[in-house]
Tab-separated table of C-alpha atoms in Angstrom:
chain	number	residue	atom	x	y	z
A	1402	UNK	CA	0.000	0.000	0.000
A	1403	UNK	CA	1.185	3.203	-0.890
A	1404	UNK	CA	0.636	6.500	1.893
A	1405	UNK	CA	1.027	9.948	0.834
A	1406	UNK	CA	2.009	12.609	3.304
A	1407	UNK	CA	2.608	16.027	3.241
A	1408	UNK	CA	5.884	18.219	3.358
A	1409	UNK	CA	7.062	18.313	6.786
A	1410	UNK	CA	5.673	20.735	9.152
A	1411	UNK	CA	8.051	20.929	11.269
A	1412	UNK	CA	10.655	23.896	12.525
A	1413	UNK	CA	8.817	26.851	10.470
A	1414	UNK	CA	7.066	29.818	11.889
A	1415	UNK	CA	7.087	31.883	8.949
A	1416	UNK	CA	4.497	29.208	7.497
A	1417	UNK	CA	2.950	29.013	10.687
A	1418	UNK	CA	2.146	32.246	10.694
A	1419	UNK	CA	1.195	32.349	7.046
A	1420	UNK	CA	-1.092	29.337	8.210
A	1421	UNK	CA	-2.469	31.567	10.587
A	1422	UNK	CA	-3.107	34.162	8.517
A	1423	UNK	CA	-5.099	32.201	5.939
A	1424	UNK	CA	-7.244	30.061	8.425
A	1425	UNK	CA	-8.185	33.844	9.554
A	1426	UNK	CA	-8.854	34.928	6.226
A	1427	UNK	CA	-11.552	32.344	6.139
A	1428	UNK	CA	-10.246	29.940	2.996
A	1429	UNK	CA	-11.216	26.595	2.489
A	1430	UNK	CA	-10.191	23.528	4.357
A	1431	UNK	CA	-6.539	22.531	2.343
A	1432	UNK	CA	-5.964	19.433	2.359
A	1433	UNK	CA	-2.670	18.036	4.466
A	1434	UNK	CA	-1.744	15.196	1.921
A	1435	UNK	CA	-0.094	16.224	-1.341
A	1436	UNK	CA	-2.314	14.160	-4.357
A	1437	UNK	CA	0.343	12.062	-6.277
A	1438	UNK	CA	0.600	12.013	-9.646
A	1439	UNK	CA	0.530	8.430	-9.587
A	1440	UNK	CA	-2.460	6.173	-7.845
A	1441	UNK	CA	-2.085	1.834	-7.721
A	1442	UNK	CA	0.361	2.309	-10.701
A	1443	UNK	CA	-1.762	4.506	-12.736
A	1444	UNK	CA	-0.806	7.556	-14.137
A	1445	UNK	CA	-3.322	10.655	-13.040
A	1446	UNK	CA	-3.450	14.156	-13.269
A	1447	UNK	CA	-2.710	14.960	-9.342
A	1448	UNK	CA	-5.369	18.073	-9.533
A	1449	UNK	CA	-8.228	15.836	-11.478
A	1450	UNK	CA	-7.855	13.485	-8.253
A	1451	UNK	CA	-7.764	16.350	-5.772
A	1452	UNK	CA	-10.954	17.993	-6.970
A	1453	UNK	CA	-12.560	14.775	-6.259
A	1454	UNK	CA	-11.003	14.389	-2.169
A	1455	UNK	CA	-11.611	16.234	1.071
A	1456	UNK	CA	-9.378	17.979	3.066
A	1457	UNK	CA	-7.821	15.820	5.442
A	1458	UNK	CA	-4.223	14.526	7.043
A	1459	UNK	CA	-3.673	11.121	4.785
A	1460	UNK	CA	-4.266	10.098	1.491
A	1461	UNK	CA	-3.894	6.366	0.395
A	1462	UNK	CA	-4.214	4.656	-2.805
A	1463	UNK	CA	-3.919	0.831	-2.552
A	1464	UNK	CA	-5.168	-2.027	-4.983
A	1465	UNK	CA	-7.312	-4.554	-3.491
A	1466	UNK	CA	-6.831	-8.241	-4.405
A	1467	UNK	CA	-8.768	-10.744	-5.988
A	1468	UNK	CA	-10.521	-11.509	-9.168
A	1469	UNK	CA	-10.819	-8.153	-11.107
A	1470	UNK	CA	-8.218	-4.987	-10.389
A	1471	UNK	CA	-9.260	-3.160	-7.803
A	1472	UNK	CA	-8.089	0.686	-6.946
A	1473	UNK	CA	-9.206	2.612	-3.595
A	1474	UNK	CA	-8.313	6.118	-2.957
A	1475	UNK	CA	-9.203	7.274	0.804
A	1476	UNK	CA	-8.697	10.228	2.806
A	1477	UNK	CA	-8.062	9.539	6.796
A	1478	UNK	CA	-9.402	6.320	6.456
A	1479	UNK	CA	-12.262	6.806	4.729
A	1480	UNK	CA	-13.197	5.262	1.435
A	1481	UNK	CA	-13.983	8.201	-1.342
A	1482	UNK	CA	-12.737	6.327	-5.030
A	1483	UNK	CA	-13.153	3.322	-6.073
A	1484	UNK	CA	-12.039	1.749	-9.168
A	1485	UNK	CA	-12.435	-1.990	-10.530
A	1486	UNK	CA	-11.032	-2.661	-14.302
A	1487	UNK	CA	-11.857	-5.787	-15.924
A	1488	UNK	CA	-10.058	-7.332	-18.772
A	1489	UNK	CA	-12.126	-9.228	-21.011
A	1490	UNK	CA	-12.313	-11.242	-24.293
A	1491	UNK	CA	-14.777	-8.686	-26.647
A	1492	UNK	CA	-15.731	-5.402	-25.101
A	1493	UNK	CA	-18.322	-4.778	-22.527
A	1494	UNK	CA	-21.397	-2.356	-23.043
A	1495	UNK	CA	-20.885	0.469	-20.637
A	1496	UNK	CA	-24.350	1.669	-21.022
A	1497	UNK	CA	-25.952	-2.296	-20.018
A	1498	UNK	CA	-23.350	-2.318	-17.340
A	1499	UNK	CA	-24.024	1.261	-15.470
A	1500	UNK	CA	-27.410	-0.133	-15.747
A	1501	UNK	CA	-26.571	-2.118	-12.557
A	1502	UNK	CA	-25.162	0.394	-10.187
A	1503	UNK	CA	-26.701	3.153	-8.593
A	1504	UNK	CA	-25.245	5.706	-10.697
A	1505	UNK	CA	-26.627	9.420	-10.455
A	1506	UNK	CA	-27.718	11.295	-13.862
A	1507	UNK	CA	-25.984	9.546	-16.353
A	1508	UNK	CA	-25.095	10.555	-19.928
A	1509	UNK	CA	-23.637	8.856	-22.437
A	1510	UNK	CA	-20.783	9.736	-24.411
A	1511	UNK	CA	-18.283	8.733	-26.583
A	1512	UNK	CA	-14.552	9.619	-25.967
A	1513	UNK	CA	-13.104	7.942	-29.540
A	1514	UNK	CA	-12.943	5.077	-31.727
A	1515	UNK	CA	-14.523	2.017	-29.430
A	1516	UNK	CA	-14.283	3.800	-26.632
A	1517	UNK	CA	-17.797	4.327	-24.986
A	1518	UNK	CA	-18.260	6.001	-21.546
A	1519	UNK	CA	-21.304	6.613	-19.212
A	1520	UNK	CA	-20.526	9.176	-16.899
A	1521	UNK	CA	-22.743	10.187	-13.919
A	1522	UNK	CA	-22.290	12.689	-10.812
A	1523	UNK	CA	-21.067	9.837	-8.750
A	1524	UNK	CA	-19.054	7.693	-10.845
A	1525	UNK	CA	-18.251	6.485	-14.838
A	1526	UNK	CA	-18.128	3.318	-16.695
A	1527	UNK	CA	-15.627	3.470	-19.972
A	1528	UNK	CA	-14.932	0.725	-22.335
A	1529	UNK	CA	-11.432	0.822	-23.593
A	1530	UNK	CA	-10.199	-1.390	-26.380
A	1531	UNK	CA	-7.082	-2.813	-24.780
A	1532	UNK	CA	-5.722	-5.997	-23.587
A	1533	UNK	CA	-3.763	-6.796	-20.758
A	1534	UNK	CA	-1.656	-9.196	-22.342
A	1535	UNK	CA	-3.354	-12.690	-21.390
A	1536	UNK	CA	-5.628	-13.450	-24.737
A	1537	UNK	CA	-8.116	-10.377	-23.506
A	1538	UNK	CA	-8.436	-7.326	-25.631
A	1539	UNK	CA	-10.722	-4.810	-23.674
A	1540	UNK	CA	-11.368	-3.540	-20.308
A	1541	UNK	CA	-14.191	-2.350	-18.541
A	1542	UNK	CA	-13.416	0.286	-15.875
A	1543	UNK	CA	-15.762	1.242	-13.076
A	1544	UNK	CA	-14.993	4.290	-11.074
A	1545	UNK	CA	-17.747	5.283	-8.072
A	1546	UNK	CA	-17.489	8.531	-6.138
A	1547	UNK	CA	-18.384	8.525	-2.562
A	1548	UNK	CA	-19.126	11.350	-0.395
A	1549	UNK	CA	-21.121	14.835	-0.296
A	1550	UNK	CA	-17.818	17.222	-0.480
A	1551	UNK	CA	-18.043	18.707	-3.704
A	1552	UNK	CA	-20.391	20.545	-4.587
A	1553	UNK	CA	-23.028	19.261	-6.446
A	1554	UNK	CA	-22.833	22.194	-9.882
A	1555	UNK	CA	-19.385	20.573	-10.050
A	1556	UNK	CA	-19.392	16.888	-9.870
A	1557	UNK	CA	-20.087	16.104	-13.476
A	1558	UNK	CA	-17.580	18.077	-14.464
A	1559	UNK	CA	-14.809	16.890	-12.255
A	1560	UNK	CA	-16.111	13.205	-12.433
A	1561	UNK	CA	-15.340	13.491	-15.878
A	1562	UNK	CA	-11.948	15.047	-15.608
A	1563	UNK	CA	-10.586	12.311	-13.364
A	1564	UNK	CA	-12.118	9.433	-15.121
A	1565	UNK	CA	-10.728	10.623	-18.374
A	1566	UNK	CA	-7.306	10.911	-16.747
A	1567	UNK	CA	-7.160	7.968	-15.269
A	1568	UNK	CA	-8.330	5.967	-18.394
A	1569	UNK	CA	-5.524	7.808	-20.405
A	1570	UNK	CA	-3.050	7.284	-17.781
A	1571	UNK	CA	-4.456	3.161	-17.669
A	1572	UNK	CA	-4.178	2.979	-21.308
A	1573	UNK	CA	-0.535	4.728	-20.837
A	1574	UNK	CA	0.762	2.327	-18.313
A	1575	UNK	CA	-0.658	-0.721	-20.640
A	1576	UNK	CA	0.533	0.138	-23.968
A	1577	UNK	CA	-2.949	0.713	-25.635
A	1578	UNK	CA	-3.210	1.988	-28.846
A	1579	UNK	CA	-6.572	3.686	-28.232
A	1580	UNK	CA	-6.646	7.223	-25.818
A	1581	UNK	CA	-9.408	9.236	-24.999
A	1582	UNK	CA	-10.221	11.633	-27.088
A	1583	UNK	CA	-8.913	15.213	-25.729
A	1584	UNK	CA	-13.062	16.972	-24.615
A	1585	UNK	CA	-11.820	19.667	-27.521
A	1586	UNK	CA	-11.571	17.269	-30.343
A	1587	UNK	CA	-15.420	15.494	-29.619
């Protein structure tokens, strides 16, 4: 399992008092964890998977074993991204399979050549034509969102953002051929 900490806090009053300062100032709750650029050996964009966390002292991103690949990204403890990928012989329908979980306002879309997403408020389901090397040649990647911290104008939006970095970064660290298609080119 991999922890992520902050910088040390130690021996500093200048940034003390700068902490101070802005707790007075009345900003929002920053987070004590730095978001990594890197989460269960996928490659993510460290600010598409901070929009989606709390504040809070720890941030960990460990895979889970057992059948399917499983990613979970908490904050102090608490469970706030999950991930399972599944590699499979001919791809999956994202749109029958969102059908199942309790996904929140769904759209479809379509980020390429094969490569069908479903994203909601609270999660996505993307289809990716890529194999993982053992006779498969797609996966199916859930991602669910938990927790009320974002604010609800914006969860589409970042939802989005961090599923379609993590799917590039996935396809990245397998050697797919296929990418998301940047949102300017759709």
């Amino acid at each position: 399992m991999t922890t992520y900490h902050s910088f040390s806090r130690s021996g500093a009053p200048t940034l003390l008092g700068l902490a101070v300062l802005l707790t007075a100032c009345g900003t929002d709750d920053e987070p004590d964890y730095t978001a990594p650029d890197h989460i269960c050996d996928t490659p993510i964009a460290a600010e598409a998977l901070r929009s989606l966390l709390p504040s809070g002292k720890e941030l960990e991103a460990a895979p889970v074993p057992g059948v399917e690949t499983t990613c979970e990204v908490s904050v102090d403890s608490t469970l706030h991204i999950d991930i399972t990928g599944y590699a499979v012989i001919g791809a999956l329908d994202p749109f029958e399979d969102a059908r199942t979980l309790p996904l929140e306002n769904t759209v479809e879309e379509n980020w390429g050549p094969e490569i069908p997403a479903v994203l909601a408020d609270n999660g996505a389901v993307v289809s990716l034509p890529c194999g993982t090397g053992d006779g498969t040649d797609a996966l199916l990647v859930r991602i669910r969102i938990y927790g009320d911290h974002v604010p609800e104008d914006e969860r589409r939006d970042r939802v989005t953002a961090f599923t379609r970095s993590y799917v590039t970064g996935l396809a990245e660290q397998l050697d797919c051929d296929a990418r998301p298609a940047a949102p300017d080119s759709q």
